[in-house]
XYZ file of C-alpha atoms in Angstrom:
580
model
C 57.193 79.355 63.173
C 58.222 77.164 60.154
C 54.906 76.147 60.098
C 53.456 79.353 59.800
C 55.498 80.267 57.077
C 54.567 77.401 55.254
C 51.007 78.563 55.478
C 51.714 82.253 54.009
C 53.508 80.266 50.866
C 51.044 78.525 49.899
C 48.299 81.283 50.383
C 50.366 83.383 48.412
C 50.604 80.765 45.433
C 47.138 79.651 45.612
C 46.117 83.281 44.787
C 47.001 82.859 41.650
C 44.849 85.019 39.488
C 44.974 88.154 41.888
C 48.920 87.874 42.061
C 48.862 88.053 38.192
C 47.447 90.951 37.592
C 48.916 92.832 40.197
C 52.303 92.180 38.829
C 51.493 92.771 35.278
C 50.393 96.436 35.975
C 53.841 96.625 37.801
C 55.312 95.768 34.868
C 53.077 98.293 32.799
C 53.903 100.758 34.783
C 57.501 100.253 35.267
C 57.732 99.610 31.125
C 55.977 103.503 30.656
C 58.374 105.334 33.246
C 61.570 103.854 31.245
C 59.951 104.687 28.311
C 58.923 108.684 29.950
C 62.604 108.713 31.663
C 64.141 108.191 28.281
C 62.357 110.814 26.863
C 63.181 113.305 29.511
C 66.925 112.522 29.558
C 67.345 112.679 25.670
C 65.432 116.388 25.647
C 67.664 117.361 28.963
C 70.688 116.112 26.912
C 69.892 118.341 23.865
C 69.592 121.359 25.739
C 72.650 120.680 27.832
C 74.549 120.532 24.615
C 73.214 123.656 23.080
C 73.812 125.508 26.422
C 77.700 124.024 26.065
C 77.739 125.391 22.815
C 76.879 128.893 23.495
C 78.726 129.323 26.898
C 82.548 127.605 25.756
C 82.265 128.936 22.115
C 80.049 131.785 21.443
C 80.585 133.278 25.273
C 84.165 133.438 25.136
C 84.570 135.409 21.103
C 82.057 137.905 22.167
C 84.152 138.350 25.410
C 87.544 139.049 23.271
C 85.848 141.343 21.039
C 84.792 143.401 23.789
C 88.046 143.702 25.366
C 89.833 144.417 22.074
C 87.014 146.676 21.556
C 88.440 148.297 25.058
C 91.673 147.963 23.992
C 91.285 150.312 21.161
C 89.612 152.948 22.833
C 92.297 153.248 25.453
C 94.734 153.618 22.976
C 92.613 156.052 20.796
C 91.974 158.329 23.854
C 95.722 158.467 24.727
C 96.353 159.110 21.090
C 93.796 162.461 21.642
C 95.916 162.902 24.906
C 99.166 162.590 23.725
C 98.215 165.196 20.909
C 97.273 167.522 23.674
C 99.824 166.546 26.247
C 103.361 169.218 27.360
C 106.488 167.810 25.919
C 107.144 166.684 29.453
C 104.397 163.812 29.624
C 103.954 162.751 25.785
C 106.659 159.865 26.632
C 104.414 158.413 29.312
C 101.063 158.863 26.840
C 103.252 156.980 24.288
C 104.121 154.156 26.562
C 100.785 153.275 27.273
C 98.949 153.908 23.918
C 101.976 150.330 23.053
C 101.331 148.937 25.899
C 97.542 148.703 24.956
C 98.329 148.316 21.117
C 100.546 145.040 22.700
C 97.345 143.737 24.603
C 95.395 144.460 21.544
C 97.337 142.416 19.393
C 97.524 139.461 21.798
C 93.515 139.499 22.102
C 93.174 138.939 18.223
C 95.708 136.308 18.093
C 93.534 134.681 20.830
C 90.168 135.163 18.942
C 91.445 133.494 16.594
C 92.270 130.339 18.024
C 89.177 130.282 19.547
C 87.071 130.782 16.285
C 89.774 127.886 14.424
C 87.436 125.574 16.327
C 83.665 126.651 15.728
C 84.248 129.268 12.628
C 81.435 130.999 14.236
C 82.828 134.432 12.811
C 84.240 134.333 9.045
C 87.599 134.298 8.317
C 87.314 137.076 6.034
C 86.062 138.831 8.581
C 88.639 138.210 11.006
C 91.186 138.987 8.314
C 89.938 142.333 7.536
C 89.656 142.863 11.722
C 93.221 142.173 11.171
C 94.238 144.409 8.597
C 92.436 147.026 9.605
C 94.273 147.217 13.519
C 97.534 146.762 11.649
C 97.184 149.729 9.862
C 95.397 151.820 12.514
C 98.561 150.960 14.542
C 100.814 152.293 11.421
C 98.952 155.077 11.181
C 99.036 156.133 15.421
C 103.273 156.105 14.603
C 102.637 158.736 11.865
C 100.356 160.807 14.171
C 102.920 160.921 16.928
C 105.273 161.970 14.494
C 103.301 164.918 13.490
C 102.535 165.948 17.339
C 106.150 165.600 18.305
C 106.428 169.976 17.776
C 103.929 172.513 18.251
C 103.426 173.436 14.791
C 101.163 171.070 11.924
C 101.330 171.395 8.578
C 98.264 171.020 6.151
C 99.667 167.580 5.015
C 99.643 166.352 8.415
C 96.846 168.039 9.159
C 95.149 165.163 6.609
C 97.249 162.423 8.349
C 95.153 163.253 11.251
C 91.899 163.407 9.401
C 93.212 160.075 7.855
C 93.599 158.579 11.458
C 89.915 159.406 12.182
C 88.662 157.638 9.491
C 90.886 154.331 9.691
C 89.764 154.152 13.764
C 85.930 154.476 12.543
C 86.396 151.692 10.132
C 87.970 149.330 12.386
C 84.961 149.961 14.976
C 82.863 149.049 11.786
C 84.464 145.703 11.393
C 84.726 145.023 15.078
C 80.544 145.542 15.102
C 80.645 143.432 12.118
C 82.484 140.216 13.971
C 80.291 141.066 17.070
C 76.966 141.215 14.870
C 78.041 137.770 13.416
C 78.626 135.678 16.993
C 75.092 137.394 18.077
C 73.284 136.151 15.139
C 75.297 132.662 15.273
C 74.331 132.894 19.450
C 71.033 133.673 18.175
C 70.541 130.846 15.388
C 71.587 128.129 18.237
C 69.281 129.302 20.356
C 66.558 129.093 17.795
C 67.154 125.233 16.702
C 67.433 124.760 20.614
C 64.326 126.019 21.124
C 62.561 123.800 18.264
C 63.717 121.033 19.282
C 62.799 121.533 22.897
C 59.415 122.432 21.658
C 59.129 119.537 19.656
C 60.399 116.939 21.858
C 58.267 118.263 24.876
C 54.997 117.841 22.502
C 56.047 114.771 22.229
C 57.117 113.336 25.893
C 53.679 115.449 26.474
C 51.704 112.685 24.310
C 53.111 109.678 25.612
C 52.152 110.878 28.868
C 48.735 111.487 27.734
C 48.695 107.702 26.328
C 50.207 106.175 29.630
C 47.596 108.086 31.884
C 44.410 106.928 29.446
C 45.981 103.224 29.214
C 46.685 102.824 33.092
C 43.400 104.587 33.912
C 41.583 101.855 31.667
C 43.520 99.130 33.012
C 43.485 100.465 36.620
C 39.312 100.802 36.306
C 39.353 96.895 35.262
C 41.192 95.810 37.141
C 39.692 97.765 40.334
C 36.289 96.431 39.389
C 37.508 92.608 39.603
C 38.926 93.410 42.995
C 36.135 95.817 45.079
C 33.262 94.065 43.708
C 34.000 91.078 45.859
C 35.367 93.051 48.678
C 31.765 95.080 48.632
C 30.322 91.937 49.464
C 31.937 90.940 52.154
C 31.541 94.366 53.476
C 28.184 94.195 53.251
C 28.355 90.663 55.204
C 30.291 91.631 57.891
C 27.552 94.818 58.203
C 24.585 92.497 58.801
C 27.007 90.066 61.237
C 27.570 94.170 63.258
C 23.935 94.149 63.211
C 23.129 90.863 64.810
C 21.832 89.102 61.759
C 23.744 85.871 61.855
C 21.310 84.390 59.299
C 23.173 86.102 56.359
C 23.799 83.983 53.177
C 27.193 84.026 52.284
C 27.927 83.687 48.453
C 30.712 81.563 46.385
C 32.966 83.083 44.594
C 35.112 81.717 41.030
C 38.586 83.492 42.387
C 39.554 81.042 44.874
C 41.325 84.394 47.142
C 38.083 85.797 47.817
C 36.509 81.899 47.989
C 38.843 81.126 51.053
C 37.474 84.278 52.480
C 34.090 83.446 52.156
C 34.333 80.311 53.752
C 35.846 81.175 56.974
C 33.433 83.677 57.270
C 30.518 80.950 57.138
C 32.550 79.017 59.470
C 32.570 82.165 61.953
C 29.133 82.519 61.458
C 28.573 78.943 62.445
C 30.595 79.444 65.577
C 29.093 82.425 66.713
C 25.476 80.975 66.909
C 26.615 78.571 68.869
C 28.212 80.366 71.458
C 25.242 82.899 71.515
C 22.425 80.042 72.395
C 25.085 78.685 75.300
C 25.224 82.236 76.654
C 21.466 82.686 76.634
C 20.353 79.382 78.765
C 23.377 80.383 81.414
C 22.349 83.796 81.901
C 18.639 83.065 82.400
C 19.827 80.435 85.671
C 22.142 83.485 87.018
C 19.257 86.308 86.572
C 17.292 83.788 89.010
C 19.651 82.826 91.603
C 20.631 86.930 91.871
C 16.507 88.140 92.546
C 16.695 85.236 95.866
C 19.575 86.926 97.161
C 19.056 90.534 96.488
C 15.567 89.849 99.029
C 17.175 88.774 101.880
C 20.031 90.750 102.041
C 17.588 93.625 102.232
C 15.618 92.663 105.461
C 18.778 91.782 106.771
C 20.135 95.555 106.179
C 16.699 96.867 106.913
C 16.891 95.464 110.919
C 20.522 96.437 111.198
C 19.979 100.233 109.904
C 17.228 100.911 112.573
C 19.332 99.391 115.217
C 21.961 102.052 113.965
C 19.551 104.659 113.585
C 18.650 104.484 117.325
C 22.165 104.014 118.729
C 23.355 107.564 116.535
C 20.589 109.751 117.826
C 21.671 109.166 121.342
C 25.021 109.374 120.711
C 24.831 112.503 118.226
C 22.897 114.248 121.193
C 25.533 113.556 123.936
C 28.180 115.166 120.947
C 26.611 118.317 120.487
C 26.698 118.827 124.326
C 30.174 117.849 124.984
C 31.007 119.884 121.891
C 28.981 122.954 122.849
C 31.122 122.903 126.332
C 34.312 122.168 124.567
C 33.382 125.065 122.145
C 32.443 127.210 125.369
C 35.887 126.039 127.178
C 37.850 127.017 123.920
C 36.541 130.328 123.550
C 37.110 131.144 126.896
C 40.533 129.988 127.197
C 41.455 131.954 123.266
C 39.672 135.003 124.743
C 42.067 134.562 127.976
C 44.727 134.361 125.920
C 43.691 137.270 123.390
C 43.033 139.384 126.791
C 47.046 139.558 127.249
C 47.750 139.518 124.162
C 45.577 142.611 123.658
C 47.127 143.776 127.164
C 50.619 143.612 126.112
C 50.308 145.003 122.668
C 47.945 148.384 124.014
C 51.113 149.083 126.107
C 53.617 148.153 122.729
C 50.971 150.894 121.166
C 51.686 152.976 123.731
C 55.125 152.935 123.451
C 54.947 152.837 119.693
C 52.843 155.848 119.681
C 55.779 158.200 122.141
C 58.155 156.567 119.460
C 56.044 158.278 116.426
C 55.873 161.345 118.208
C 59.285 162.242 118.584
C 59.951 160.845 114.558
C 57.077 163.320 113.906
C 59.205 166.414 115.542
C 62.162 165.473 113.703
C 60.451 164.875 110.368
C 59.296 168.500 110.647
C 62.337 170.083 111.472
C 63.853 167.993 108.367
C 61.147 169.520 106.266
C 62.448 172.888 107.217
C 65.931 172.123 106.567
C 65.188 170.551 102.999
C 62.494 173.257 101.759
C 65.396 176.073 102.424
C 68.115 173.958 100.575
C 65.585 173.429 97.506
C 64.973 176.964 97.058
C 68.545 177.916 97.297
C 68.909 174.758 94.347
C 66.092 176.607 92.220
C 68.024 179.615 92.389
C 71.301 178.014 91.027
C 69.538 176.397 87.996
C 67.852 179.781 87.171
C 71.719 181.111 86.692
C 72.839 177.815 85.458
C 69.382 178.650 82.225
C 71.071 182.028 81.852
C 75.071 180.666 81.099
C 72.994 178.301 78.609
C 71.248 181.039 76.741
C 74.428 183.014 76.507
C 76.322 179.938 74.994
C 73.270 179.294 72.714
C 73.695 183.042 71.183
C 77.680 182.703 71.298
C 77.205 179.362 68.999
C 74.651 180.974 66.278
C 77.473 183.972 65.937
C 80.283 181.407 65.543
C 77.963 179.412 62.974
C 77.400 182.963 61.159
C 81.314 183.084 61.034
C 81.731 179.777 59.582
C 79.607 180.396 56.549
C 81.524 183.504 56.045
C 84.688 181.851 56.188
C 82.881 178.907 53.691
C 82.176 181.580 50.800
C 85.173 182.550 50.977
C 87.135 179.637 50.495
C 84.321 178.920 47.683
C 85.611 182.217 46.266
C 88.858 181.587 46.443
C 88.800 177.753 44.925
C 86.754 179.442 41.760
C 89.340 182.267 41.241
C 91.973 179.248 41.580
C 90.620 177.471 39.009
C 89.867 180.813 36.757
C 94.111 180.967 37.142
C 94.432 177.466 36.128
C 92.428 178.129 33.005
C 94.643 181.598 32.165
C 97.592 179.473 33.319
C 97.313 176.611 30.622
C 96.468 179.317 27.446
C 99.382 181.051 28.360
C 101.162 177.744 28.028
C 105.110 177.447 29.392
C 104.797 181.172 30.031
C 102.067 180.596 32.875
C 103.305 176.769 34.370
C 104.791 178.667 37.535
C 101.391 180.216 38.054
C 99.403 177.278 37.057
C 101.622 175.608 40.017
C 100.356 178.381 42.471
C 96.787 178.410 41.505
C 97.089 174.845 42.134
C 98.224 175.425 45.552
C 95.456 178.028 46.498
C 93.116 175.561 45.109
C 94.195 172.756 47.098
C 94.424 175.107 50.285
C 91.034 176.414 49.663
C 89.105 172.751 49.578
C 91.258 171.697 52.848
C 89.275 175.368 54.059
C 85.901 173.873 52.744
C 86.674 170.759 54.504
C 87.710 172.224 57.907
C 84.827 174.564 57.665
C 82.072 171.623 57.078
C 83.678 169.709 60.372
C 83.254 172.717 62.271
C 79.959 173.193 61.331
C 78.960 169.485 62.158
C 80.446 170.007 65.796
C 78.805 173.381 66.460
C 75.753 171.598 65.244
C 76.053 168.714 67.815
C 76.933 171.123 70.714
C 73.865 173.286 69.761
C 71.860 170.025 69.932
C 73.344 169.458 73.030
C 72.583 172.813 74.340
C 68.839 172.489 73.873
C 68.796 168.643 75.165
C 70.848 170.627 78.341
C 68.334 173.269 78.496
C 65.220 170.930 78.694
C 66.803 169.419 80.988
C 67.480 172.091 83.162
C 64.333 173.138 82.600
C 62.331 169.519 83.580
C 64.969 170.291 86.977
C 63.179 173.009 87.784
C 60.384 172.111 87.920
C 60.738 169.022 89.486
C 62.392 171.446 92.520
C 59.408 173.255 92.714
C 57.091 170.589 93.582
C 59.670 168.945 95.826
C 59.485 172.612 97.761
C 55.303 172.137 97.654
C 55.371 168.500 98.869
C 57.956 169.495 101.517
C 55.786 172.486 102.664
C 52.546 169.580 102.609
C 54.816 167.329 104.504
C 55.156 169.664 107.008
C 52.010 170.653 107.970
C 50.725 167.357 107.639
C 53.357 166.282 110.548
C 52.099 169.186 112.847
C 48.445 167.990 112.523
C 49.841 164.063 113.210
C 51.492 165.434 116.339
C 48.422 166.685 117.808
C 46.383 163.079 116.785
C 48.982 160.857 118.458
C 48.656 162.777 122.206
C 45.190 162.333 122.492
C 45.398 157.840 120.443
C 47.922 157.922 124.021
C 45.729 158.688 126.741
C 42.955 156.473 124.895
C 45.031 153.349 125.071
C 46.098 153.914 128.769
C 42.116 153.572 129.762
C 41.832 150.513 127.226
C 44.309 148.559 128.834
C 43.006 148.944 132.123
C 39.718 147.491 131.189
C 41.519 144.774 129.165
C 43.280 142.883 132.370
C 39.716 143.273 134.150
C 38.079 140.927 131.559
C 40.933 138.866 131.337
C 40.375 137.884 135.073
C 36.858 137.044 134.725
C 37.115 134.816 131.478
C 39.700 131.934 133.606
C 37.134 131.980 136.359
C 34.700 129.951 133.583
C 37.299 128.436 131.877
C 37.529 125.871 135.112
C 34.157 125.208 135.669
C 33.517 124.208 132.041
C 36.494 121.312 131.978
C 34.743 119.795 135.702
C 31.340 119.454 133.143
C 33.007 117.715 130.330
C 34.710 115.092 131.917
C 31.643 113.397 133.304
C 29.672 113.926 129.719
C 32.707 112.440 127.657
C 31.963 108.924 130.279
C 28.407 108.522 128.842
C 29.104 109.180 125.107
C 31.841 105.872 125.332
C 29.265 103.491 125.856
C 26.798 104.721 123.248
C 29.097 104.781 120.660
C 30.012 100.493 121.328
C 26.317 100.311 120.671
C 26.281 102.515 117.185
C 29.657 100.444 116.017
C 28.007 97.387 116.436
C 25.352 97.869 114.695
C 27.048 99.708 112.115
C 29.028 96.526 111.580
C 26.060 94.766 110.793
C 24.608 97.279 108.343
C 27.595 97.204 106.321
C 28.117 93.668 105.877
C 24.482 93.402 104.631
C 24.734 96.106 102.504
C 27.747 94.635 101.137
C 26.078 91.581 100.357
C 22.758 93.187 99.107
C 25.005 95.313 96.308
C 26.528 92.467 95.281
C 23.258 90.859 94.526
C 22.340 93.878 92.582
C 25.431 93.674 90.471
C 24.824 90.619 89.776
C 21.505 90.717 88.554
C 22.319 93.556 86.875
C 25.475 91.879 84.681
C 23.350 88.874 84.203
C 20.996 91.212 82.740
C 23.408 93.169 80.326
C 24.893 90.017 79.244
C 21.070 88.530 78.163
C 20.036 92.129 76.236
C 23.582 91.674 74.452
C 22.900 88.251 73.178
C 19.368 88.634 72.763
C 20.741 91.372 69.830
C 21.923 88.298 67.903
C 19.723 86.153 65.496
C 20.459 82.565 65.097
């Protein structure tokens, strides 16, 4: 093993040249994916940062300007419901238009320690955002001063008008801080996108330069390799061929030299082993055409020795078999005699048996075609009731959608009094509270009228699924009635068949136990004749084994002379096909 191991070291180390330049493209190669990896991380790296950029700065300010956005709606629409509101509720509009404007506040506070950071928006900006909510909240205090009574006077009537316009500009300078973090979003994405575009023109060209370098240097260095190889290929084709006569070259790597060599060497060998194969099957193709001739006059006298012995004996076969066959039949027929015997008087018997099971299928006809009619005749009521329910459920369905305008009716008039109700203000409450109630009673109505409909839908489906069915019921009655009716007439005309089958089969059995008689009568005579024929066939078989014996063991003999010849023969054509 050591040894062995020794030998692959210094193989290795004497190829010298080819080890070089195999590990110097390694090295190439390995040297341009650092140099492409690099490349690739750096560009990944950029765009990582400009995606952190966007998503934990500009994300999150564009994200508290819409919820302040939010904020101040919600408040602005309570303000228009508070100014709308009863006396009764204005506290709870007023509660939540603070609890937003607290929110509100909070969300700018927090927009602006996020911007401290980045500065993405301006800080004038944020401070007129600031200014503006402050006195939008000032100014919602002064409106719910005015609404407090029923009555406005023209100077608050302009507070209100002033409210309007202070709400419009702080949506102005909201869309103004949102407009800025888009186009800062916007100019990030931009100088991402340059850079990406730059740097992948550039990993794009140093891939271009490693591909052309390593297909230059790959082509080389292939050439140096396969041209050898090509002609030991073409070496080793002529050896395939036969043609041990080949030249074999020298080469100046000393790899491909060491290859060369052992192949002359095999060369060498081969030759010589080919010309020591020739002379030794030449002796062996003579020595095999002596014995293959007199193993064939020795079969020859033993197969007509054979061929004597097996006529007589296949003679004295056929007649013992032809009485054994004669014997056989005789003794099956004897036995298929009674066996016919006893089952003509089973058939007999079976035959009384159908006969009485034909009587009493008939009368069971009778019985069943009388009970089926009297069935048809229920299910013709049974499609009656179903009609009937059919036309009671379209009448109740009619009555249902007369119930459903009404309650329509009476849910629109309810609302019509809800309307009256709230003009007439305090005055109507007590009758917006009952218009309320018929409304609500009129959609409970609605709903009970829908589920009604839906289950006087499914039981009219279910009507017409029974109907069919009854219907398919019918009908399959009816021809149960005609097959009953067949049945029965059919079972009369059997009754009359299976008298006459059992007078027939009395005279057949008769004649059956007659034959039966005569068939053991031959049945002896024939075993007395084989006995004395089986004595003479004994003693020509020991003749045909004998010889038979002797016919083998020469053919034996004369096929392996054949094989012989004929391997001693294969083996000369194969080394005849080489040239030394």
């Amino acid at each position: 093993m050591l040894k062995e191991i020794d030998r692959i070291k210094d193989l290795y180390a004497g190829n010298s040249s080819l080890r070089a330049r195999l590990i110097v493209s390694q090295v190439i190669v390995i040297i341009f994916l650092i140099i492409f990896g690099s490349i690739s991380i750096y560009l990944v790296d950029e765009l990582f940062e400009s995606s952190k950029v966007i998503s934990d700065r500009v994300v999150p300010l564009v994200e508290k300007l819409y919820d302040i956005n939010d904020k101040v709606g919600k408040m602005r629409r309570h303000e228009m419901l508070y100014s709308l509101s009863s006396p009764d509720t204005k506290d709870v509009q007023l509660k939540k238009i603070k609890d937003f404007e607290t929110e509100a506040f909070g969300l700018i506070e927090q927009l602006k320690a996020i911007n401290s950071d980045s500065n993405i928006i301006s800080e004038k900006h944020l401070s007129d955002l600031d200014k503006s909510f402050k006195n939008y909240s000032n100014n919602i205090d002064i409106v719910i001063e005015v609404f407090k009574y029923s009555t406005i006077t023209n100077v608050e009537s302009k507070q209100v008008q002033n409210s309007i316009n202070i709400f419009t500009d702080l949506m102005t300078i909201l869309g103004t801080c949102a407009d800025e973090a888009k186009s800062a979003s916007e100019k990030k994405a931009n100088s991402s996108k340059i850079l990406y575009n730059s740097n992948l023109s550039l990993t794009i060209t140093v891939l271009v330069i490693i591909i052309i370098f390593l297909g230059i240097y790959s082509y080389k260095t292939i050439k140096n390799i396969v041209g050898p190889l090509k002609k030991a290929v073409e070496i080793i084709s002529e050896f395939s061929e036969g043609n041990l006569k080949k030249d074999i070259p020298s080469e100046k790597m000393k790899e491909y030299n060491q290859m060369f060599t052992a192949m002359e060497k095999m060369s060498t060998k081969l030759s010589d082993a080919v010309f020591k194969i020739r002379q030794v099957s030449d002796g062996i193709l003579s020595s095999s055409g002596n014995l293959q001739s007199g193993s064939e006059k020795l079969s020859g006298f033993a197969q007509e020795m054979a061929a004597s012995s097996e006529q007589g004996s296949s003679s004295i076969e056929e007649l013992r078999t032809s009485l054994e066959n004669v014997g056989s039949s005789i003794g099956i027929q004897s036995v298929s005699m009674e066996s016919i015997d006893r089952n003509i008087q089973s058939m007999s018997k079976a035959i009384l048996d159908i006969k009485k099971s034909v009587e009493v299928l008939a009368t069971q006809a009778n019985n069943a075609s009388g009970k089926a009619s009297g069935g048809e005749a229920i299910i013709s009521k049974t499609e009656s009731s179903m009609d009937n329910i059919k036309n009671s459920s379209s009448q109740i369905t009619k009555i249902i959608g007369l119930i459903s305008d009404i309650s329509s009716q009476t849910n629109l008039l309810a609302l019509n009094a809800a309307i009256e109700a709230a003009r007439a203000g305090e005055a109507g409450q007590g009758f917006a509270v009952v218009a309320d109630n018929i409304s609500k009673l009129a959609e409970k109505t609605n709903i009970s009228v829908k589920q009604i409909q839906t289950l006087i839908q499914s039981t009219d489906q279910s009507i017409k699924e029974g109907y069919s069915r009854v219907g398919e019921l019918s009908a399959i009655l009816r021809n149960i009635i005609d097959s009953i009716n067949t049945i029965n007439s059919s079972a009369n005309s059997v009754l009359g068949s299976v008298g006459q089958q059992a007078q027939r089969a009395t005279n057949i059995a008769d004649n059956v136990k007659e034959a039966a008689q005569i068939s053991k009568e031959i049945d002896n005579a024939s075993h007395e004749q084989k006995g004395a024929i089986k004595e003479v066939n004994h003693t020509i078989l020991n003749i045909s084994n004998i010889s038979n014996t002797i016919s083998h063991e020469s053919q034996g003999l004369k096929t392996l002379s054949y094989g012989l010849k004929s391997q001693s023969e294969e083996l000369k054509d194969s080394v005849d096909f080489f040239k030394v």
